Amino acid sequence: GESVGLHLPTLSVQEGDNSIINCAYSNSASDYFIWYKQESGKGPQFIIDIRSNMDKRQGQRVTVLLNKTVKHLSLQIAATQPGDSAVYFCAENNWGRDALNFGKGTSLLVTP
Amino acid sequence: NAGVMQNPRHLVRRRGQEARLRCSPMKGHSHVYWYRQLPEEGLKFMVYLQKENIIDESGMPKERFSAEFPKEGPSILRIQQVVRGDSAAYFCASSPGPGRDQPQHFGDGTRLSIL
């Protein structure tokens, strides 16, 4: 069936390094993608989104890359900080539906 | 600027009781979504509502679960005759327009525990 999944369940990086979190999706009709950050005991927090007519979008310290050919999405975090430690989810929806389809999440651990 | 407000934050019920979860969307948002999250999993869509209307309930279990978003007041997710498998975190999100092309903003959830 259609799914959104993440390549790695956990990622450990050193403070100051760049982090890359990957996500694969299987529905070629997906046209809107969002990255969320979820800290323990909290709800998902919006980080950045991208539409299918773009292949790159930048925010503050974050960049999202979209490769529609291979149905792959990545989140890059520059100069990772301890406060970036959290679970990161990619989510997508496709034209005609409003519900988001979430992947399982990648746990990012930033070590000093 | 208050975000999405959910209450209670924690709810404990015994099997067979009813659970009512409330969600007040962000100011100016008229679209509400409910999701369920099991431990170490992603969120699963349950239902999408606009004021007084259920737009998409494709993720709702067929029995015991219902949702409403009245003209006045918060959205309510109601679970009747709860069972152990209903234990989860329930998140509400809101958006100013349809969620297909703008981000949904989430509350901090209600953690439901069934004894």
CSV table of C-alpha atoms in Angstrom, one decimal:
chain,number,residue,atom,x,y,z
A,1,GLY,CA,0.0,0.0,0.0
A,2,GLU,CA,1.0,3.7,-0.1
A,3,SER,CA,3.3,4.6,2.7
A,4,VAL,CA,5.8,7.1,3.9
A,5,GLY,CA,8.8,5.7,5.6
A,6,LEU,CA,12.2,6.7,7.0
A,7,HIS,CA,15.5,5.0,6.2
A,8,LEU,CA,17.0,5.1,9.7
A,9,PRO,CA,15.2,4.9,13.1
A,10,THR,CA,18.0,6.7,15.0
A,11,LEU,CA,20.7,9.2,14.1
A,12,SER,CA,23.4,10.4,16.4
A,13,VAL,CA,25.4,13.5,15.5
A,14,GLN,CA,27.9,15.7,17.3
A,15,GLU,CA,27.0,19.2,18.2
A,16,GLY,CA,28.0,21.6,15.4
A,17,ASP,CA,27.9,18.9,12.7
A,18,ASN,CA,25.2,18.9,10.0
A,19,SER,CA,22.4,16.4,10.2
A,20,ILE,CA,20.6,14.7,7.3
A,21,ILE,CA,17.3,12.9,7.8
A,22,ASN,CA,15.9,10.9,4.9
A,23,CYS,CA,12.4,9.9,4.0
A,24,ALA,CA,11.0,7.8,1.2
A,25,TYR,CA,7.4,8.0,-0.1
A,26,SER,CA,5.6,5.6,-2.4
A,27,ASN,CA,2.6,7.6,-3.6
A,28,SER,CA,3.6,9.4,-6.9
A,29,ALA,CA,0.4,11.5,-6.4
A,30,SER,CA,1.8,13.1,-3.3
A,31,ASP,CA,2.2,16.8,-3.9
A,32,TYR,CA,2.8,18.4,-0.5
A,33,PHE,CA,5.4,17.4,2.1
A,34,ILE,CA,6.0,18.6,5.6
A,35,TRP,CA,8.7,18.0,8.2
A,36,TYR,CA,7.7,18.0,11.8
A,37,LYS,CA,9.8,17.9,15.0
A,38,GLN,CA,8.4,16.2,18.1
A,39,GLU,CA,9.9,16.5,21.5
A,40,SER,CA,9.1,14.2,24.3
A,41,GLY,CA,5.6,14.8,25.7
A,42,LYS,CA,4.8,17.4,23.1
A,43,GLY,CA,2.9,17.6,19.8
A,44,PRO,CA,4.5,17.7,16.4
A,45,GLN,CA,6.0,21.1,15.7
A,46,PHE,CA,6.1,22.4,12.1
A,47,ILE,CA,9.6,22.9,10.7
A,48,ILE,CA,9.3,23.4,6.9
A,49,ASP,CA,7.2,22.3,4.0
A,50,ILE,CA,7.7,21.9,0.3
A,51,ARG,CA,5.3,21.5,-2.7
A,52,SER,CA,5.9,19.1,-5.5
A,53,ASN,CA,6.7,21.9,-8.0
A,54,MET,CA,9.9,22.7,-6.0
A,55,ASP,CA,13.0,20.6,-5.4
A,56,LYS,CA,14.6,22.6,-2.6
A,57,ARG,CA,13.4,25.0,0.1
A,58,GLN,CA,15.5,26.7,2.8
A,59,GLY,CA,14.5,27.9,6.2
A,60,GLN,CA,16.5,29.0,9.2
A,61,ARG,CA,19.3,26.3,9.5
A,62,VAL,CA,17.1,23.8,7.7
A,63,THR,CA,16.9,22.8,4.1
A,64,VAL,CA,14.4,20.3,2.6
A,65,LEU,CA,15.3,18.6,-0.7
A,66,LEU,CA,12.7,16.8,-2.8
A,67,ASN,CA,13.6,14.2,-5.5
A,68,LYS,CA,10.4,13.2,-7.2
A,69,THR,CA,12.2,10.9,-9.6
A,70,VAL,CA,13.1,8.5,-6.8
A,71,LYS,CA,10.4,9.7,-4.4
A,72,HIS,CA,12.8,10.8,-1.7
A,73,LEU,CA,12.7,13.7,0.7
A,74,SER,CA,15.5,14.9,3.1
A,75,LEU,CA,15.8,17.3,5.9
A,76,GLN,CA,19.2,18.9,6.4
A,77,ILE,CA,19.9,20.7,9.7
A,78,ALA,CA,23.0,22.9,9.7
A,79,ALA,CA,25.2,23.2,12.8
A,80,THR,CA,23.1,20.9,14.9
A,81,GLN,CA,22.5,22.0,18.4
A,82,PRO,CA,21.4,20.0,21.6
A,83,GLY,CA,18.0,21.6,21.3
A,84,ASP,CA,17.6,19.8,17.9
A,85,SER,CA,17.4,16.4,19.7
A,86,ALA,CA,13.9,15.1,19.0
A,87,VAL,CA,12.0,12.7,16.8
A,88,TYR,CA,11.6,14.0,13.2
A,89,PHE,CA,8.7,13.0,11.0
A,90,CYS,CA,8.1,13.5,7.4
A,91,ALA,CA,4.4,13.8,6.3
A,92,GLU,CA,2.7,14.0,3.0
A,93,ASN,CA,-0.6,14.4,1.4
A,94,ASN,CA,-1.9,14.1,-2.1
A,95,TRP,CA,-4.2,16.1,-4.1
A,96,GLY,CA,-7.8,15.6,-3.1
A,97,ARG,CA,-7.1,14.6,0.5
A,98,ASP,CA,-6.5,16.8,3.5
A,99,ALA,CA,-5.2,14.2,5.9
A,100,LEU,CA,-1.5,13.9,6.4
A,101,ASN,CA,0.2,10.6,6.1
A,102,PHE,CA,3.1,10.3,8.6
A,103,GLY,CA,6.2,8.1,8.5
A,104,LYS,CA,7.4,6.4,11.7
A,105,GLY,CA,10.0,9.0,12.6
A,106,THR,CA,13.8,9.3,13.1
A,107,SER,CA,15.2,10.0,16.5
A,108,LEU,CA,17.9,12.6,16.3
A,109,LEU,CA,20.4,12.6,19.2
A,110,VAL,CA,22.9,15.4,19.4
A,111,THR,CA,25.9,14.7,21.5
A,112,PRO,CA,28.3,17.3,23.0
B,1,ASN,CA,-1.2,34.0,20.0
B,2,ALA,CA,-2.5,30.8,21.6
B,3,GLY,CA,-1.8,27.6,19.7
B,4,VAL,CA,-4.0,24.6,19.5
B,5,MET,CA,-5.2,23.8,23.0
B,6,GLN,CA,-6.1,20.2,24.0
B,7,ASN,CA,-7.5,19.1,27.3
B,8,PRO,CA,-7.1,17.2,29.4
B,9,ARG,CA,-3.4,16.5,28.9
B,10,HIS,CA,-3.8,13.1,30.6
B,11,LEU,CA,-6.9,11.0,31.0
B,12,VAL,CA,-7.3,7.7,32.8
B,13,ARG,CA,-10.4,5.6,32.2
B,14,ARG,CA,-11.4,2.1,33.2
B,15,ARG,CA,-12.5,-0.3,30.5
B,16,GLY,CA,-16.1,0.3,29.5
B,17,GLN,CA,-16.1,4.0,30.4
B,18,GLU,CA,-16.4,6.9,28.0
B,19,ALA,CA,-13.5,9.3,27.1
B,20,ARG,CA,-14.1,12.8,25.9
B,21,LEU,CA,-11.1,14.7,24.4
B,22,ARG,CA,-11.4,18.4,23.6
B,23,CYS,CA,-9.6,20.5,21.1
B,24,SER,CA,-9.7,24.3,20.6
B,25,PRO,CA,-8.1,25.3,17.3
B,26,MET,CA,-5.8,28.2,16.8
B,27,LYS,CA,-7.6,31.6,16.4
B,28,GLY,CA,-8.9,32.0,12.9
B,29,HIS,CA,-8.6,28.3,12.1
B,30,SER,CA,-11.8,26.5,11.1
B,31,HIS,CA,-10.4,23.2,10.0
B,32,VAL,CA,-9.7,20.6,12.7
B,33,TYR,CA,-8.0,17.1,12.4
B,34,TRP,CA,-7.6,14.3,14.9
B,35,TYR,CA,-4.7,11.9,14.8
B,36,ARG,CA,-3.7,9.0,17.1
B,37,GLN,CA,-0.2,8.0,18.0
B,38,LEU,CA,0.9,4.8,19.5
B,39,PRO,CA,4.3,4.6,21.3
B,40,GLU,CA,7.3,4.9,18.9
B,41,GLU,CA,5.1,5.3,15.9
B,42,GLY,CA,4.0,8.0,13.6
B,43,LEU,CA,0.6,9.7,13.8
B,44,LYS,CA,-2.4,8.1,12.1
B,45,PHE,CA,-5.2,10.2,10.7
B,46,MET,CA,-8.6,9.7,12.2
B,47,VAL,CA,-11.0,12.4,11.2
B,48,TYR,CA,-11.1,15.9,9.5
B,49,LEU,CA,-13.9,18.4,10.4
B,50,GLN,CA,-14.9,21.9,9.6
B,51,LYS,CA,-17.5,23.7,11.7
B,52,GLU,CA,-20.6,21.5,12.1
B,53,ASN,CA,-19.4,19.2,9.3
B,54,ILE,CA,-17.4,16.0,9.1
B,55,ILE,CA,-15.4,16.1,5.9
B,56,ASP,CA,-13.3,12.9,6.1
B,57,GLU,CA,-13.7,10.2,8.7
B,58,SER,CA,-11.9,7.5,6.7
B,59,GLY,CA,-9.5,6.9,9.6
B,60,MET,CA,-12.1,6.5,12.3
B,61,PRO,CA,-12.9,3.1,13.7
B,62,LYS,CA,-16.4,2.1,12.7
B,63,GLU,CA,-17.7,1.6,16.2
B,64,ARG,CA,-17.4,3.5,19.5
B,65,PHE,CA,-15.6,6.5,18.1
B,66,SER,CA,-17.2,9.8,17.1
B,67,ALA,CA,-16.2,13.4,16.6
B,68,GLU,CA,-17.9,16.7,16.4
B,69,PHE,CA,-17.0,20.4,15.8
B,70,PRO,CA,-20.0,22.5,16.8
B,71,LYS,CA,-20.7,26.0,15.7
B,72,GLU,CA,-19.6,27.2,19.2
B,73,GLY,CA,-17.0,25.6,21.4
B,74,PRO,CA,-14.2,23.1,20.9
B,75,SER,CA,-14.0,20.0,18.8
B,76,ILE,CA,-14.8,16.8,20.8
B,77,LEU,CA,-13.4,13.3,20.1
B,78,ARG,CA,-15.6,10.8,22.0
B,79,ILE,CA,-14.7,7.2,22.6
B,80,GLN,CA,-17.4,5.0,24.1
B,81,GLN,CA,-16.9,1.8,26.1
B,82,VAL,CA,-13.1,2.2,26.0
B,83,VAL,CA,-10.8,-0.9,25.7
B,84,ARG,CA,-7.1,-1.3,26.5
B,85,GLY,CA,-6.3,-0.9,22.9
B,86,ASP,CA,-7.5,2.7,22.9
B,87,SER,CA,-4.6,3.7,25.1
B,88,ALA,CA,-2.6,6.1,23.0
B,89,ALA,CA,-1.8,9.8,22.5
B,90,TYR,CA,-4.5,11.7,20.6
B,91,PHE,CA,-3.5,14.8,18.8
B,92,CYS,CA,-5.5,17.6,17.3
B,93,ALA,CA,-4.3,19.9,14.6
B,94,SER,CA,-5.9,22.9,12.9
B,95,SER,CA,-5.4,24.9,9.8
B,96,PRO,CA,-6.9,28.1,8.3
B,97,GLY,CA,-7.9,26.3,5.2
B,98,PRO,CA,-7.9,22.8,3.7
B,99,GLY,CA,-4.9,20.8,4.8
B,100,ARG,CA,-3.9,19.7,1.4
B,101,ASP,CA,-1.7,22.7,0.8
B,102,GLN,CA,-0.9,24.3,4.1
B,103,PRO,CA,0.6,23.1,7.3
B,104,GLN,CA,-1.4,21.7,10.1
B,105,HIS,CA,-0.5,23.0,13.5
B,106,PHE,CA,-0.7,20.5,16.4
B,107,GLY,CA,-1.6,20.7,20.0
B,108,ASP,CA,0.4,18.8,22.7
B,109,GLY,CA,-2.1,16.0,22.8
B,110,THR,CA,-4.2,14.0,25.3
B,111,ARG,CA,-2.6,10.9,26.7
B,112,LEU,CA,-5.3,8.3,27.2
B,113,SER,CA,-4.6,5.4,29.5
B,114,ILE,CA,-7.1,2.6,30.0
B,115,LEU,CA,-6.9,0.6,33.2
